[in-house]
Short mmCIF file of C-alpha atoms (C1' of nucleotides) in Angstrom, two decimals:
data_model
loop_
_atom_site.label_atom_id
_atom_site.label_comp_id
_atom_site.label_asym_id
_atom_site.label_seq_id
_atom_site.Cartn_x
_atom_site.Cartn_y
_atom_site.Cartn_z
CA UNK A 1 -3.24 2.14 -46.78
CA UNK A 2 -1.08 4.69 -44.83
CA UNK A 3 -3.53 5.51 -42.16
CA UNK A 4 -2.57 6.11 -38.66
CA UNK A 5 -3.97 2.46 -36.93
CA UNK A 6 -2.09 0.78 -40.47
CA UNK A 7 0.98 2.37 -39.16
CA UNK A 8 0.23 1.23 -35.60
CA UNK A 9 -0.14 -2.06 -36.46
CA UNK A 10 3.44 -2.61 -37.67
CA UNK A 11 5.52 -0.29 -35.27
CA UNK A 12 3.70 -3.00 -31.86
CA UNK A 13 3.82 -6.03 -34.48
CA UNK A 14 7.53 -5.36 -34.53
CA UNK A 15 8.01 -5.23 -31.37
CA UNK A 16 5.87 -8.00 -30.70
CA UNK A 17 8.77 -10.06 -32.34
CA UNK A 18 10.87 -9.32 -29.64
CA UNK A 19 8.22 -10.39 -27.36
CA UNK A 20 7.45 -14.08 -29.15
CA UNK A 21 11.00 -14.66 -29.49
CA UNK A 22 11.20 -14.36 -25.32
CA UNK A 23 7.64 -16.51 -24.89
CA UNK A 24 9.19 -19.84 -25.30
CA UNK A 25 11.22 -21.11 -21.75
CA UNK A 26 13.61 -22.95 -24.44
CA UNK A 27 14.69 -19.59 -26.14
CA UNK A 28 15.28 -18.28 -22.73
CA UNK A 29 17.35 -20.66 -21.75
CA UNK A 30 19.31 -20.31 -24.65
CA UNK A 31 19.86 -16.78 -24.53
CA UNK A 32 20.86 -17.00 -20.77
CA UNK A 33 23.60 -19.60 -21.69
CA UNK A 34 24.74 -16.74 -24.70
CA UNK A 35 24.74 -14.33 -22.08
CA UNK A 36 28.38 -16.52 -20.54
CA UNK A 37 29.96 -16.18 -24.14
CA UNK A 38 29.37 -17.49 -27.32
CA UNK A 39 28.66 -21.06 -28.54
CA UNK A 40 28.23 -23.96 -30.93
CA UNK A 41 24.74 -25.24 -31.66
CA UNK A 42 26.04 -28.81 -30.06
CA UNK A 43 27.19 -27.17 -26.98
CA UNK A 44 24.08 -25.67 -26.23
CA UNK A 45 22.35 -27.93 -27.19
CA UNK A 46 24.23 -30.28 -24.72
CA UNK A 47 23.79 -27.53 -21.53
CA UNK A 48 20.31 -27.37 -21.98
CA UNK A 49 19.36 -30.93 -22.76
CA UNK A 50 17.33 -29.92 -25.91
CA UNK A 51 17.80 -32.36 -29.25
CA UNK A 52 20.38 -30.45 -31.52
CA UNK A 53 17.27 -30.09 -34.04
CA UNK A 54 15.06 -28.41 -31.98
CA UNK A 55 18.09 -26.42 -30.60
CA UNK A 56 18.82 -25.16 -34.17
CA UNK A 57 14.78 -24.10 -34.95
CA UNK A 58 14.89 -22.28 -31.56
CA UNK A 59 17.84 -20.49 -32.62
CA UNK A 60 16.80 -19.85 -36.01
CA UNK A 61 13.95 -18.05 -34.24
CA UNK A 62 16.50 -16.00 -31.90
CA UNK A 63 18.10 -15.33 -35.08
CA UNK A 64 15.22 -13.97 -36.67
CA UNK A 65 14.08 -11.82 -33.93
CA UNK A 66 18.08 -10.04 -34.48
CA UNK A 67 18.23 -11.22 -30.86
CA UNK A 68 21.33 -13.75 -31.80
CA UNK A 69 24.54 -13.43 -34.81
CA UNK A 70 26.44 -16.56 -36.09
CA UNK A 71 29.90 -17.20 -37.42
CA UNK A 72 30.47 -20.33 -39.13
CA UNK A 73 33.72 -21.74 -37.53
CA UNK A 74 34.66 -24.75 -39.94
CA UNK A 75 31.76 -27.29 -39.48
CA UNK A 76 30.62 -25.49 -36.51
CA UNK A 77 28.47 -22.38 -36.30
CA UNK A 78 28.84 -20.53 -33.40
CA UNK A 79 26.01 -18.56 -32.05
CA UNK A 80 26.78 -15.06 -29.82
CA UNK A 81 23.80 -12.60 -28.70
CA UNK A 82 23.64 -9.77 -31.31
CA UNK A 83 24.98 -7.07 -28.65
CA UNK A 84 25.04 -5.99 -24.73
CA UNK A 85 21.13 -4.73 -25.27
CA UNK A 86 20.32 -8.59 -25.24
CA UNK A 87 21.70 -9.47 -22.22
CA UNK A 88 20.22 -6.74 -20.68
CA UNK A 89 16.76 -7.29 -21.54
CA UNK A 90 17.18 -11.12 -20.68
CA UNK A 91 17.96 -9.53 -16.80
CA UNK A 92 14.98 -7.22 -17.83
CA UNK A 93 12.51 -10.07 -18.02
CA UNK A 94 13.95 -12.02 -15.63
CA UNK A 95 14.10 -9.60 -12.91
CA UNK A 96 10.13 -8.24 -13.92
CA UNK A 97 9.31 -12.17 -13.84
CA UNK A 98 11.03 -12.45 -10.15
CA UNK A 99 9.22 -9.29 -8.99
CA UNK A 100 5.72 -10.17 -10.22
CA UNK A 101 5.31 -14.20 -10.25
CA UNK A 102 5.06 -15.52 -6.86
CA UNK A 103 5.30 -18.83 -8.28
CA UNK A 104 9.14 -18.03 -9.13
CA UNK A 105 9.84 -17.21 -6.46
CA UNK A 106 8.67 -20.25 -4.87
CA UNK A 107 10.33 -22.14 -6.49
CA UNK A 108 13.92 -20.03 -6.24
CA UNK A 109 13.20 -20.23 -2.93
CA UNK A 110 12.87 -23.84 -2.62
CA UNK A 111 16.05 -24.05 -5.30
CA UNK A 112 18.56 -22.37 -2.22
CA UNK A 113 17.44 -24.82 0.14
CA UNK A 114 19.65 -24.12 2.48
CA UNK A 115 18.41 -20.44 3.78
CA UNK A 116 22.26 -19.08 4.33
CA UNK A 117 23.21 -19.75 0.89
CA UNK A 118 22.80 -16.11 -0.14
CA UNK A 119 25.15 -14.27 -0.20
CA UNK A 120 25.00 -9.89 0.42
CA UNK A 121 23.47 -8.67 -2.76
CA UNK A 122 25.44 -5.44 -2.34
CA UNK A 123 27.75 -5.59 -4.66
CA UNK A 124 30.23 -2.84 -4.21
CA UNK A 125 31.19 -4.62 -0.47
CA UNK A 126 31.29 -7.84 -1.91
CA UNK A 127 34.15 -6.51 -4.26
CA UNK A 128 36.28 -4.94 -1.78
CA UNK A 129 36.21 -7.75 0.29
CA UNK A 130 37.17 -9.82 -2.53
CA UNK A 131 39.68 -7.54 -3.08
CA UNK A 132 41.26 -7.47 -0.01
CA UNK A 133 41.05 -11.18 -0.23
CA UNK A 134 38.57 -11.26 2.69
CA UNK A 135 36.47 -13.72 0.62
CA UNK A 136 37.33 -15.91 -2.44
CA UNK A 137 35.12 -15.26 -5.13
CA UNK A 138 34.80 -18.75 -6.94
CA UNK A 139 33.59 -19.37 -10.57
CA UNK A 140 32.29 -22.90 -10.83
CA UNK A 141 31.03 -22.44 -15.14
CA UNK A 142 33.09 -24.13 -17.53
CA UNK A 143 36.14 -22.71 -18.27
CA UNK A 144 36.14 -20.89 -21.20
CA UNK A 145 33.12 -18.72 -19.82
CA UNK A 146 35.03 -17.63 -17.23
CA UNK A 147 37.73 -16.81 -19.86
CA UNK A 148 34.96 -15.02 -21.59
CA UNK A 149 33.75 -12.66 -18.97
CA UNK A 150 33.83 -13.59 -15.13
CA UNK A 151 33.29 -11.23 -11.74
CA UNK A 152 35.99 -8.84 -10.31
CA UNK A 153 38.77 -10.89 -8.68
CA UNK A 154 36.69 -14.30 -9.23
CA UNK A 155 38.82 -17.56 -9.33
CA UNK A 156 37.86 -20.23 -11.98
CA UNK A 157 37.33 -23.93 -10.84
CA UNK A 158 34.70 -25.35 -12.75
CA UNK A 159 31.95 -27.76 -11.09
CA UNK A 160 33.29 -30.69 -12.32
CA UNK A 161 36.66 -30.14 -11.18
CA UNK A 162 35.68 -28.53 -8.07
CA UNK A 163 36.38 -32.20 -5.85
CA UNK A 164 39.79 -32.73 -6.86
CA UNK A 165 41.25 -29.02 -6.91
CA UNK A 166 39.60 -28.01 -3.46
CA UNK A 167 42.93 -27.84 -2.31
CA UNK A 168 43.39 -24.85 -3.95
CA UNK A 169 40.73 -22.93 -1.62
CA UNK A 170 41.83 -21.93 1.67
CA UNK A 171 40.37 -23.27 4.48
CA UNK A 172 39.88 -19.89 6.53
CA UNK A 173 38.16 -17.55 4.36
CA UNK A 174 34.47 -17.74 2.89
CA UNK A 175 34.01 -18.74 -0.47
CA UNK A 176 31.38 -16.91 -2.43
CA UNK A 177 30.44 -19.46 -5.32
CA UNK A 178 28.63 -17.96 -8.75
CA UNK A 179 27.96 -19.20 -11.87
CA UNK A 180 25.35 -18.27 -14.88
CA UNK A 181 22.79 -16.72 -12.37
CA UNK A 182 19.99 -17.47 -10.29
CA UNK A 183 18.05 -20.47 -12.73
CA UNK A 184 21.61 -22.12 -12.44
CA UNK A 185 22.45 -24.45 -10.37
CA UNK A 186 26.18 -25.39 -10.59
CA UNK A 187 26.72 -22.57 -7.49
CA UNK A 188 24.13 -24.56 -5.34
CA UNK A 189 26.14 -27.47 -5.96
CA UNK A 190 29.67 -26.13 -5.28
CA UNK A 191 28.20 -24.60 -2.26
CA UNK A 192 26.50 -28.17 -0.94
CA UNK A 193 29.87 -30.01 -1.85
CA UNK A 194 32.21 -26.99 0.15
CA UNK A 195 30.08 -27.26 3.18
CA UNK A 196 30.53 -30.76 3.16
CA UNK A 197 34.16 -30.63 3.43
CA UNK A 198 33.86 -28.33 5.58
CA UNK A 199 34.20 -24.87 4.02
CA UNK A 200 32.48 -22.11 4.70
CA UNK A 201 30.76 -21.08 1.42
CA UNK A 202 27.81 -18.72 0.04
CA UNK A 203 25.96 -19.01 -3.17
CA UNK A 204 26.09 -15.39 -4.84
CA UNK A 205 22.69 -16.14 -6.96
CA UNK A 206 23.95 -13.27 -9.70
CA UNK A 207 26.10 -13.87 -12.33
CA UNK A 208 28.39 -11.94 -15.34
CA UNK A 209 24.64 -10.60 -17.07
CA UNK A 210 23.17 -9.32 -13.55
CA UNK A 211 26.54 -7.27 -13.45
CA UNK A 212 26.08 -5.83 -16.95
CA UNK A 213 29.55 -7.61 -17.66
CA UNK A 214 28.17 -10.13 -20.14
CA UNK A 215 30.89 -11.11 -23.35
CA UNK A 216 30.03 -9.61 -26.91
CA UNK A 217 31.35 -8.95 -30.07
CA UNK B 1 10.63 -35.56 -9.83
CA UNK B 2 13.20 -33.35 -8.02
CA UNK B 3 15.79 -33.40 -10.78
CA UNK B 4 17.70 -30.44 -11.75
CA UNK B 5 16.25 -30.34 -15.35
CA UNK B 6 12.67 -30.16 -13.98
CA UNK B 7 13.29 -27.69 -11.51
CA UNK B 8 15.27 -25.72 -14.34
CA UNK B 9 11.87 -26.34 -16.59
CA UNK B 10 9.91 -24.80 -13.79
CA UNK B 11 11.91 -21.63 -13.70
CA UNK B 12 12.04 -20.51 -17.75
CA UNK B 13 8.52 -21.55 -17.52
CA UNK B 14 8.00 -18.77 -15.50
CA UNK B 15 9.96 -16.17 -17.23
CA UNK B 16 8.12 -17.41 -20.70
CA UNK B 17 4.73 -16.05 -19.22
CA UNK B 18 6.11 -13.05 -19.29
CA UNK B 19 7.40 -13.32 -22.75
CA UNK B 20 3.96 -14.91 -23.64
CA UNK B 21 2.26 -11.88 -22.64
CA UNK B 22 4.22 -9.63 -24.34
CA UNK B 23 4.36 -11.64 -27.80
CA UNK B 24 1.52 -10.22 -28.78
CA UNK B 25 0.92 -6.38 -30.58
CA UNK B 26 -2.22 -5.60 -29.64
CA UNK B 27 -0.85 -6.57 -25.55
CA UNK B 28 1.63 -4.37 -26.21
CA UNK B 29 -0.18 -1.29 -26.89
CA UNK B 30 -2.61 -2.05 -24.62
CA UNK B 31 0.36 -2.02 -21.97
CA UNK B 32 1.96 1.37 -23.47
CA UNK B 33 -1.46 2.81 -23.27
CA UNK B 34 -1.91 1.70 -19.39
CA UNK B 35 1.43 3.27 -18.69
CA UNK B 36 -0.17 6.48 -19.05
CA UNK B 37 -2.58 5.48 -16.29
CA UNK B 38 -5.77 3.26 -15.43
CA UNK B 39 -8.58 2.60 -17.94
CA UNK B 40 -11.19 1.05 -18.35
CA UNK B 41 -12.28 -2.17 -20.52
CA UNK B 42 -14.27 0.14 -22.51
CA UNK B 43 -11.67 3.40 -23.29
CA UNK B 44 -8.89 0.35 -23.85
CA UNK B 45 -10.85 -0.92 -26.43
CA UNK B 46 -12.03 2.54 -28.10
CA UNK B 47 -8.75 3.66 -28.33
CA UNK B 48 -6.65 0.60 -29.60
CA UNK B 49 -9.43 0.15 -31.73
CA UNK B 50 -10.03 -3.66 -30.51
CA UNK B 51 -13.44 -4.86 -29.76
CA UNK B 52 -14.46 -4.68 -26.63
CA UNK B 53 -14.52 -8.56 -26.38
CA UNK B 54 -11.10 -9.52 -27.61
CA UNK B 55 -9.79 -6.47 -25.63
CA UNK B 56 -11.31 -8.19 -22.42
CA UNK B 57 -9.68 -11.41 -23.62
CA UNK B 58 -6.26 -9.92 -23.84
CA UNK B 59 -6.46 -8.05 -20.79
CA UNK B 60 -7.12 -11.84 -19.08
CA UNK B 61 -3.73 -12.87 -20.33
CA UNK B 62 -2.36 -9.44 -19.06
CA UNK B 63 -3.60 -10.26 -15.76
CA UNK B 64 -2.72 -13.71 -15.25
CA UNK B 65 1.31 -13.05 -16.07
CA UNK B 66 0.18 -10.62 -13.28
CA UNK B 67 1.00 -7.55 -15.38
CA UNK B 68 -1.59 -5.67 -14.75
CA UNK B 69 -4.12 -5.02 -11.86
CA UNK B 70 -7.65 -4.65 -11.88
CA UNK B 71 -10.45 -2.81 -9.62
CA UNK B 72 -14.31 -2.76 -10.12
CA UNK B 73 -15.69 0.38 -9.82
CA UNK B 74 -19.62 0.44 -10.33
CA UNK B 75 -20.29 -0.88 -13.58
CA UNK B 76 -16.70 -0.26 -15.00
CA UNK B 77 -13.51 -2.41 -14.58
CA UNK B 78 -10.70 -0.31 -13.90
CA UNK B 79 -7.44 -2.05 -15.26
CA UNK B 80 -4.02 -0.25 -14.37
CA UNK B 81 -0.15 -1.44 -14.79
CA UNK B 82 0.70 -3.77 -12.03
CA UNK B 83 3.57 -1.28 -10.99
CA UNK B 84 6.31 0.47 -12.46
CA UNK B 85 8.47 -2.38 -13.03
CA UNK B 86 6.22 -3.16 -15.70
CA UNK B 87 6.13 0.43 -17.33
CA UNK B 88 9.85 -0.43 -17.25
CA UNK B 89 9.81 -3.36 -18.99
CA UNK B 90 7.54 -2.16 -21.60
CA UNK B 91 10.58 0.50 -22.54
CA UNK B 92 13.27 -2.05 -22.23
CA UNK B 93 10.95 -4.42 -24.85
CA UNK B 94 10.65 -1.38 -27.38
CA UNK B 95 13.94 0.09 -26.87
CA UNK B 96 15.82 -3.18 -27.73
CA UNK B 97 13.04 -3.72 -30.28
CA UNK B 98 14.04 -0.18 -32.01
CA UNK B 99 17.87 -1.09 -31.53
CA UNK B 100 18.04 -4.35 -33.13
CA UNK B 101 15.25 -4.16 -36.10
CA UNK B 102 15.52 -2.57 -38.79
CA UNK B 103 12.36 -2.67 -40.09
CA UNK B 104 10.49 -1.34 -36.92
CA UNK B 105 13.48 1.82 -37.43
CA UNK B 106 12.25 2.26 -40.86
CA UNK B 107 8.74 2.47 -40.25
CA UNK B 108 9.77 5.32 -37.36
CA UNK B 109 11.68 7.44 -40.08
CA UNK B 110 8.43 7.27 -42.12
CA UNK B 111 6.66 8.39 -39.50
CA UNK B 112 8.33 11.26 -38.98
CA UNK B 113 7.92 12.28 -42.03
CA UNK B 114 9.51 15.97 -41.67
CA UNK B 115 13.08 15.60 -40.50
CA UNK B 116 13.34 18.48 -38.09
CA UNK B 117 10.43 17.06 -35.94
CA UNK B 118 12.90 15.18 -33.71
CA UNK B 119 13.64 17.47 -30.72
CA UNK B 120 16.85 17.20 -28.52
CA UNK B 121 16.80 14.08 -26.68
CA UNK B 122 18.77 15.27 -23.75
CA UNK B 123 16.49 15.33 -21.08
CA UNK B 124 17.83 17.83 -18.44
CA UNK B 125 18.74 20.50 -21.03
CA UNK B 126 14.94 20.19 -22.04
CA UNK B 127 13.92 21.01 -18.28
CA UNK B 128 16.42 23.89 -18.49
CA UNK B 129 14.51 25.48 -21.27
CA UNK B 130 11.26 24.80 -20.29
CA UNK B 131 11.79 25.71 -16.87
CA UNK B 132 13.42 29.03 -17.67
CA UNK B 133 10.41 29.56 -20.41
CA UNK B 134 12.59 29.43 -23.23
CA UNK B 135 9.86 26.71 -25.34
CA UNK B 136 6.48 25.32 -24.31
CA UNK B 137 6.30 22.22 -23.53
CA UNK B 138 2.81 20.62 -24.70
CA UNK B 139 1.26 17.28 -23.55
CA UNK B 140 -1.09 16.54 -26.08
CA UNK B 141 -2.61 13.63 -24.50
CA UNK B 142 -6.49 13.31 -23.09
CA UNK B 143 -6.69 15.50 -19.44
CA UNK B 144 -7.01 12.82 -17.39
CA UNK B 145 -3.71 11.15 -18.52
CA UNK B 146 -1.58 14.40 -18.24
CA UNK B 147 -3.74 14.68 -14.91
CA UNK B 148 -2.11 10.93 -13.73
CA UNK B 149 1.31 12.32 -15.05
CA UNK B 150 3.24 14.62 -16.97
CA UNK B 151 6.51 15.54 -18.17
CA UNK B 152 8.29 18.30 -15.91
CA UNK B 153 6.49 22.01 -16.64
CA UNK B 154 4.49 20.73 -19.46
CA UNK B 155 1.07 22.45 -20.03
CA UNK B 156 -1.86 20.35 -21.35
CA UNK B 157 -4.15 21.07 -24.25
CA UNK B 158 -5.51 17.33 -25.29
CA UNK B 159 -5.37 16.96 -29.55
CA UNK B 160 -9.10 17.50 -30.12
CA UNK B 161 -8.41 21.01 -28.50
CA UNK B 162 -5.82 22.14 -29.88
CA UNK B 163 -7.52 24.34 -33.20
CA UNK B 164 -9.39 25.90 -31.25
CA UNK B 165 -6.89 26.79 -28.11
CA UNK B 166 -3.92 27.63 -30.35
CA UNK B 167 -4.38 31.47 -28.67
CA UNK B 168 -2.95 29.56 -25.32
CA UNK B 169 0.49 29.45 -27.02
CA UNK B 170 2.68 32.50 -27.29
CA UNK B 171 3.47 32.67 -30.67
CA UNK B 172 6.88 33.77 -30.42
CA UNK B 173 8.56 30.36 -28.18
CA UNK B 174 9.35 27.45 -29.78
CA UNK B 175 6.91 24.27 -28.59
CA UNK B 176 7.33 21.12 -27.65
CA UNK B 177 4.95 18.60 -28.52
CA UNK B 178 4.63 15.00 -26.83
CA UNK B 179 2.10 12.37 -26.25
CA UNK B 180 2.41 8.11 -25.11
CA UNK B 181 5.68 7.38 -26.69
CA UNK B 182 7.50 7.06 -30.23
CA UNK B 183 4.41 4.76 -31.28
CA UNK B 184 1.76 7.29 -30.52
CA UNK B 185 1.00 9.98 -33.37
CA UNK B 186 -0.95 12.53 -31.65
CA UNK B 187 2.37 14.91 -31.07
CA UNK B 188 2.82 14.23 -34.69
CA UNK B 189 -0.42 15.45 -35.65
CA UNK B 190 -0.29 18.25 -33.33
CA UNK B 191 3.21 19.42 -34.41
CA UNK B 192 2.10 19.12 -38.11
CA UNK B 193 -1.20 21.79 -37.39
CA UNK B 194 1.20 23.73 -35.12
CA UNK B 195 3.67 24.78 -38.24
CA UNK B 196 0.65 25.16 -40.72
CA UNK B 197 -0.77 27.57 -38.22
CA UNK B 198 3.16 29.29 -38.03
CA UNK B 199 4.35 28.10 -34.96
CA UNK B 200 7.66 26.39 -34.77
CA UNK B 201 6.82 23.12 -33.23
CA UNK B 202 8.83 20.08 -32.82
CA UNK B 203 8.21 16.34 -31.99
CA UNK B 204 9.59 14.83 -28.60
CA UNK B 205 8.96 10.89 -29.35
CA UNK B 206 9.00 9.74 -25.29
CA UNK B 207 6.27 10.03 -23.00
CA UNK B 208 6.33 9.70 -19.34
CA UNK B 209 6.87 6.17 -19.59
CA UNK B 210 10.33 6.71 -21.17
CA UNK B 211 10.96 9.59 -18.68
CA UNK B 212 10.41 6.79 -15.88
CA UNK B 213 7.13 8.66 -14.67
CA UNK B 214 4.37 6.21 -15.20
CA UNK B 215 1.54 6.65 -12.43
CA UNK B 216 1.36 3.35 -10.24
CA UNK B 217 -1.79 2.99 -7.63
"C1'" DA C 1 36.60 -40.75 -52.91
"C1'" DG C 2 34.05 -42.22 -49.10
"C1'" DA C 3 32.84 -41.81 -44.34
"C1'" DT C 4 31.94 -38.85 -40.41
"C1'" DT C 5 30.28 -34.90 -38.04
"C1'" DA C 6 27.65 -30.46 -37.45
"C1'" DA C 7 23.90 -28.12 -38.70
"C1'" DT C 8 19.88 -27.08 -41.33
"C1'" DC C 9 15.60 -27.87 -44.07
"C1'" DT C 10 11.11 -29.94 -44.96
"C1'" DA C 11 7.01 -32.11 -43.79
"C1'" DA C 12 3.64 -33.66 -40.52
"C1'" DA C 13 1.28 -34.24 -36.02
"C1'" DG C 14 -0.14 -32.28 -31.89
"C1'" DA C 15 -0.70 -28.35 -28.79
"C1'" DG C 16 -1.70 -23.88 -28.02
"C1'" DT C 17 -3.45 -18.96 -29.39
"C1'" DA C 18 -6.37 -15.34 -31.57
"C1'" DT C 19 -10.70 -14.06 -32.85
"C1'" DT C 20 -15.69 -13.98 -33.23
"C1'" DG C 21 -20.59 -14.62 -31.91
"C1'" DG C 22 -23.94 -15.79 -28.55
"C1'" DA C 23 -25.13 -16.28 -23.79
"C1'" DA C 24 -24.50 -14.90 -18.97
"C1'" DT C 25 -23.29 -11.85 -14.97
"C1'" DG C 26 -23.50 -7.92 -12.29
"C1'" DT C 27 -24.36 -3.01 -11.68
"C1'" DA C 28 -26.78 1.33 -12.53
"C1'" DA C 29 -30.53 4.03 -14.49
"C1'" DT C 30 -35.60 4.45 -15.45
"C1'" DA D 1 -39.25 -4.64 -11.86
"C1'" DT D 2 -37.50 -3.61 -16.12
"C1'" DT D 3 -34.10 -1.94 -19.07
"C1'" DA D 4 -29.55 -0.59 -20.43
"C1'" DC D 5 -24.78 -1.09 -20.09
"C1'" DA D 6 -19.98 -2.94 -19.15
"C1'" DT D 7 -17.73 -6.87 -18.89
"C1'" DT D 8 -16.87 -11.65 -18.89
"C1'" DC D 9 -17.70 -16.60 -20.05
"C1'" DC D 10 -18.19 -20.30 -23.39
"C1'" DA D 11 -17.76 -22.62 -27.59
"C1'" DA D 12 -16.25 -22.89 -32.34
"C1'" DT D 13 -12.95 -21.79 -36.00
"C1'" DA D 14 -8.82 -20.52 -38.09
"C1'" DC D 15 -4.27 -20.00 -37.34
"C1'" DT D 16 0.41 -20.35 -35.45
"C1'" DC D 17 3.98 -22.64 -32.76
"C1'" DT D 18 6.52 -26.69 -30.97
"C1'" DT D 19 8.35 -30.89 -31.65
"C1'" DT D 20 9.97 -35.11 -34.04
"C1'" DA D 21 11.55 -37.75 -38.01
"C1'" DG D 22 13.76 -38.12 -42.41
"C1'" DA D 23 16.40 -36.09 -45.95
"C1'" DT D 24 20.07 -32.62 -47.21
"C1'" DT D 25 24.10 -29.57 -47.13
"C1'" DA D 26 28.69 -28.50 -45.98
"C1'" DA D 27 33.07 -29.15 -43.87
"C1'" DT D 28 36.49 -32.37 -42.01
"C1'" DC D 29 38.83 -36.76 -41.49
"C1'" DT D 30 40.70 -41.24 -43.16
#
DNA sequence: AGATTAATCTAAAGAGTATTGGAATGTAAT
DNA sequence: ATTACATTCCAATACTCTTTAGATTAATCT
């Protein structure tokens, strides 16, 4: 059996793994959250709101597909994506999914609420402003993703300390809030609860994968 | 039901149907082959060797994760790539595909059978030559798809043509042989009948979907 | 040693997908 | 009008995937 469609048949079947192991919104999710830095199966398990067991198949499956490593780490196993190429094909998809679903993009749209909440897309101004301090770059994920991998000149206050650290902001420049990327919705948040007090902040929908800056090895 | 878990839900939905369409092998040569430009129901089906039915039925998937487009023209159904993002994706799938499994990699070697039919991947320094005459570049591909696209300076003389066109090619330059992509084994073929006949003939495994020159309209 | 915690494995039910054959639709050729 | 052709629709079958529950493994804690 070496003919030519024999041979065709495995080189798109392999491929075609790569392909089932995006196809389930789960696994997506999960490889979005590896995309901030690496993690336990609990902990992700936890940020998506999926039962450890089903967290653990799903993985296996990520695992299979090469798309994911693991480390065992005493009783814990901690999961990282397999290399940069990941995160970059989890913008891939995203990005193709953005550009050709208009149902998306309803909803994304419906997600900012607010319609200044974007912030410029350009990303080469946004950094010298930042680094002239013009803007505060803020960094609302958990703390040890920003440790992982966070945005030129970004400041790390996560969400859930955000209420009783706003002190630290300063009350005359424009605070650009990130965090995982545009499904995420931690920046929204920050952004609702500065504007409440009074700040004047922007919800930068990209995060460290959109850059290309996303944590491996 | 405004929650942020079901709006969440909603969003990797979304991205899945992308992933959905592409988790299958026979959608994903069907894509590769529409990169090379619009077909019909009828030449998808001949050449993936599907039946015309289940072709039909996997173009309907294609079509509702609004990958691809389609037009009636008399009795035919013209199907073509929704635009190039999707041409792009389709690289990004197979190139992180190629990168992370080893088994697809294997079956690749195989393929290739001779080791000097890889030809220099650098792209510009291929122009050079081929601008300046130094080797032919041949696009062994059916007319009408080097017609929708080609690679810079290539000259087309389809497979099925080539025995008895081999006087088209000086004998004394070096050739160039390419066809869809590193799946497709036309340039293979061609390359192989090339050297029996005493040419020296190597393989270039992208197409003008990997060169970023898919036809879109 | 025994209990606790993290993660996986196995089996089973339900949901969804691939594939095929037969019928139906719409267009072009005779 | 009738016939031929390209394509799609529908229904049935086999298959695969997702999810949950219960049992199991392995490391840590008391």
């Amino acid at each position: 059996m070496n003919n030519p469609r024999h041979i065709k048949d495995l080189l798109y079947e392999q491929v075609a793994r790569i392909g089932k192991a995006a196809s389930s919104p789960k696994r997506l999710e999960l490889i979005e959250l590896l995309c901030q830095g690496e993690k336990s199966v609990e902990v992700l398990a936890r940020e998506t709101a999926i039962s450890v067991k089903l967290t653990s198949a799903h993985l296996r499956e990520l695992r299979a597909a090469q798309l994911v490593e693991t480390e065992k780490q005493g009783k814990y196993v901690i999961y990282r994506i397999a290399n940069r190429a990941v995160a970059e094909f989890w913008v891939a998809i995203h990005s193709l999914a953005e550009d050709r679903l208009v149902e998306l993009r309803l909803v994304i749209e419906q997600m900012a609420s607010h319609p200044k909440e974007l912030a410029p897309k350009d990303r080469d101004s946004l950094v010298k402003l930042a680094r002239r301090g013009d803007v505060v770059v803020l960094d609302v994920r958990p703390a040890d993703e920003f440790l992982a991998a966070h945005l030129p000149f970004a400041r790390s206050i996560p969400l859930d300390e955000l209420k009783r650290r706003l002190s630290e902001l300063p009350r005359d420049k424009t605070v650009v809030a990130y965090c995982r990327g545009p499904y995420c919705l931690m920046a929204r948040d920050a952004v609702a609860l500065l504007r409440k007090k009074g700040y004047e902040a922007l919800r930068l929908p990209e995060g460290v994968a959109e850059w290309g800056m996303t944590p491996v090895r």
